[in-house]
C-alpha positions as a Python dict, from the first residue, in 0.01 Angstrom:
ca = {
    (1, 'X'): (0, 0, 0),
    (2, 'X'): (-228, -36, 306),
    (3, 'X'): (-102, -7, 663),
    (4, 'X'): (-180, -384, 694),
    (5, 'X'): (24, -474, 386),
    (6, 'X'): (309, -264, 513),
    (7, 'X'): (295, -439, 855),
    (8, 'X'): (295, -774, 695),
    (9, 'X'): (585, -674, 469),
    (10, 'X'): (767, -585, 818),
    (11, 'X'): (681, -934, 948),
    (12, 'X'): (407, -835, 1180),
    (13, 'X'): (143, -1102, 1194),
    (14, 'X'): (-216, -1089, 1322),
    (15, 'X'): (-317, -1383, 1520),
    (16, 'X'): (-624, -1455, 1726),
    (17, 'X'): (-608, -1358, 2087),
    (18, 'X'): (-788, -1518, 2369),
    (19, 'X'): (-980, -1280, 2592),
    (20, 'X'): (-811, -1199, 2912),
    (21, 'X'): (-887, -1034, 3238),
    (22, 'X'): (-910, -689, 3076),
    (23, 'X'): (-1023, -583, 2735),
    (24, 'X'): (-717, -505, 2536),
    (25, 'X'): (-905, -288, 2269),
    (26, 'X'): (-1237, -135, 2310),
    (27, 'X'): (-1447, 47, 2075),
    (28, 'X'): (-1655, 353, 2190),
    (29, 'X'): (-1824, 561, 1908),
    (30, 'X'): (-1563, 589, 1620),
    (31, 'X'): (-1263, 536, 1858),
    (32, 'X'): (-1059, 245, 1952),
    (33, 'X'): (-894, 258, 2290),
    (34, 'X'): (-627, 15, 2388),
    (35, 'X'): (-510, -95, 2733),
    (36, 'X'): (-137, -52, 2812),
    (37, 'X'): (78, -312, 2623),
    (38, 'X'): (394, -400, 2783),
    (39, 'X'): (733, -502, 2650),
    (40, 'X'): (886, -840, 2687),
    (41, 'X'): (1205, -652, 2750),
    (42, 'X'): (1262, -599, 3124),
    (43, 'X'): (1481, -357, 3312),
    (44, 'X'): (1518, 22, 3381),
    (45, 'X'): (1635, 287, 3136),
    (46, 'X'): (1933, 463, 3294),
    (47, 'X'): (2028, 148, 3480),
    (48, 'X'): (2139, -128, 3248),
    (49, 'X'): (1914, -50, 2951),
    (50, 'X'): (2022, 170, 2657),
    (51, 'X'): (1803, 416, 2475),
    (52, 'X'): (1830, 166, 2185),
    (53, 'X'): (1703, -127, 2394),
    (54, 'X'): (1423, 101, 2530),
    (55, 'X'): (1333, 198, 2168),
    (56, 'X'): (1309, -179, 2067),
    (57, 'X'): (1080, -230, 2382),
    (58, 'X'): (857, 64, 2267),
    (59, 'X'): (840, -69, 1916),
    (60, 'X'): (742, -410, 2048),
    (61, 'X'): (467, -248, 2249),
    (62, 'X'): (338, -92, 1942),
    (63, 'X'): (329, -425, 1759),
    (64, 'X'): (128, -586, 2034),
    (65, 'X'): (-113, -277, 2022),
    (66, 'X'): (-167, -348, 1650),
    (67, 'X'): (-244, -706, 1709),
    (68, 'X'): (-494, -621, 1957),
    (69, 'X'): (-642, -356, 1728),
    (70, 'X'): (-663, -612, 1444),
    (71, 'X'): (-817, -880, 1686),
    (72, 'X'): (-1078, -645, 1800),
    (73, 'X'): (-1159, -446, 1483),
    (74, 'X'): (-1067, -695, 1217),
    (75, 'X'): (-808, -471, 1040),
    (76, 'X'): (-559, -203, 1104),
    (77, 'X'): (-654, -29, 782),
    (78, 'X'): (-888, 278, 783),
    (79, 'X'): (-761, 407, 1112),
    (80, 'X'): (-599, 734, 1223),
    (81, 'X'): (-356, 728, 1505),
    (82, 'X'): (-474, 985, 1767),
    (83, 'X'): (-273, 959, 2083),
    (84, 'X'): (0, 757, 2241),
    (85, 'X'): (96, 738, 2605),
    (86, 'X'): (444, 591, 2659),
    (87, 'X'): (548, 483, 3007),
    (88, 'X'): (924, 423, 3051),
    (89, 'X'): (1074, 241, 3344),
    (90, 'X'): (1362, 471, 3434),
    (91, 'X'): (1586, 610, 3703),
    (92, 'X'): (1527, 963, 3834),
    (93, 'X'): (1819, 1114, 3631),
    (94, 'X'): (1716, 944, 3288),
    (95, 'X'): (1561, 1216, 3067),
    (96, 'X'): (1534, 1058, 2718),
    (97, 'X'): (1185, 885, 2766),
    (98, 'X'): (1078, 1062, 2441),
    (99, 'X'): (1369, 901, 2251),
    (100, 'X'): (1250, 568, 2387),
    (101, 'X'): (894, 605, 2303),
    (102, 'X'): (992, 713, 1952),
    (103, 'X'): (1016, 325, 1881),
    (104, 'X'): (647, 311, 1898),
    (105, 'X'): (574, 638, 1722),
    (106, 'X'): (821, 564, 1445),
    (107, 'X'): (642, 215, 1360),
    (108, 'X'): (313, 400, 1345),
    (109, 'X'): (454, 668, 1120),
    (110, 'X'): (596, 401, 895),
    (111, 'X'): (257, 226, 861),
    (112, 'X'): (17, 519, 849),
    (113, 'X'): (249, 805, 734),
    (114, 'X'): (421, 1067, 943),
    (115, 'X'): (239, 1349, 768),
    (116, 'X'): (-99, 1151, 732),
    (117, 'X'): (-310, 932, 948),
    (118, 'X'): (-3, 842, 1167),
    (119, 'X'): (66, 1191, 1281),
    (120, 'X'): (-44, 1174, 1646),
    (121, 'X'): (-23, 1347, 1985),
    (122, 'X'): (195, 1166, 2244),
    (123, 'X'): (309, 1175, 2600),
    (124, 'X'): (633, 1001, 2709),
    (125, 'X'): (672, 977, 3091),
    (126, 'X'): (908, 815, 3316),
    (127, 'X'): (799, 588, 3595),
    (128, 'X'): (990, 439, 3907),
    (129, 'X'): (851, 88, 3829),
    (130, 'X'): (619, -78, 3577),
    (131, 'X'): (433, -405, 3624),
    (132, 'X'): (651, -713, 3635),
    (133, 'X'): (967, -494, 3575),
    (134, 'X'): (902, -430, 3206),
    (135, 'X'): (1098, -150, 3035),
    (136, 'X'): (803, 0, 2851),
    (137, 'X'): (431, 18, 2855),
    (138, 'X'): (225, 191, 2561),
    (139, 'X'): (-147, 260, 2523),
    (140, 'X'): (-307, 415, 2211),
    (141, 'X'): (-626, 569, 2085),
    (142, 'X'): (-730, 534, 1714),
    (143, 'X'): (-995, 694, 1517),
    (144, 'X'): (-1189, 470, 1266),
    (145, 'X'): (-1220, 678, 953),
}
């Protein structure tokens, strides 16, 4: 089963996006680089939001990234996940950013294989604030195979 077939099976749909202020996914050479995609979930980890809610927010970011990649490239097939950057809106004493960003990584592992094209490098960082108070922002780099 292809990544796109798996995504559709999970209920992830790919709809046409209207261009915005910034390019959500740009190609350079054989790489697709995405802008940061933010969760609809708002709040701060360690102050009202649980790790499970943060995980869901990061997964939501990954879904939005896949939609932008599909919109720009025409498919999510034939790609290798290279790198994720996960930014977590969190308190100074919250130290589980990596568990939150697993929400994005786990979805990409499910679609592309943890031991295959989905095995990626990643950073998970805590931030004092993110735009509009969102819980999580994630950006990604894919290689076109």
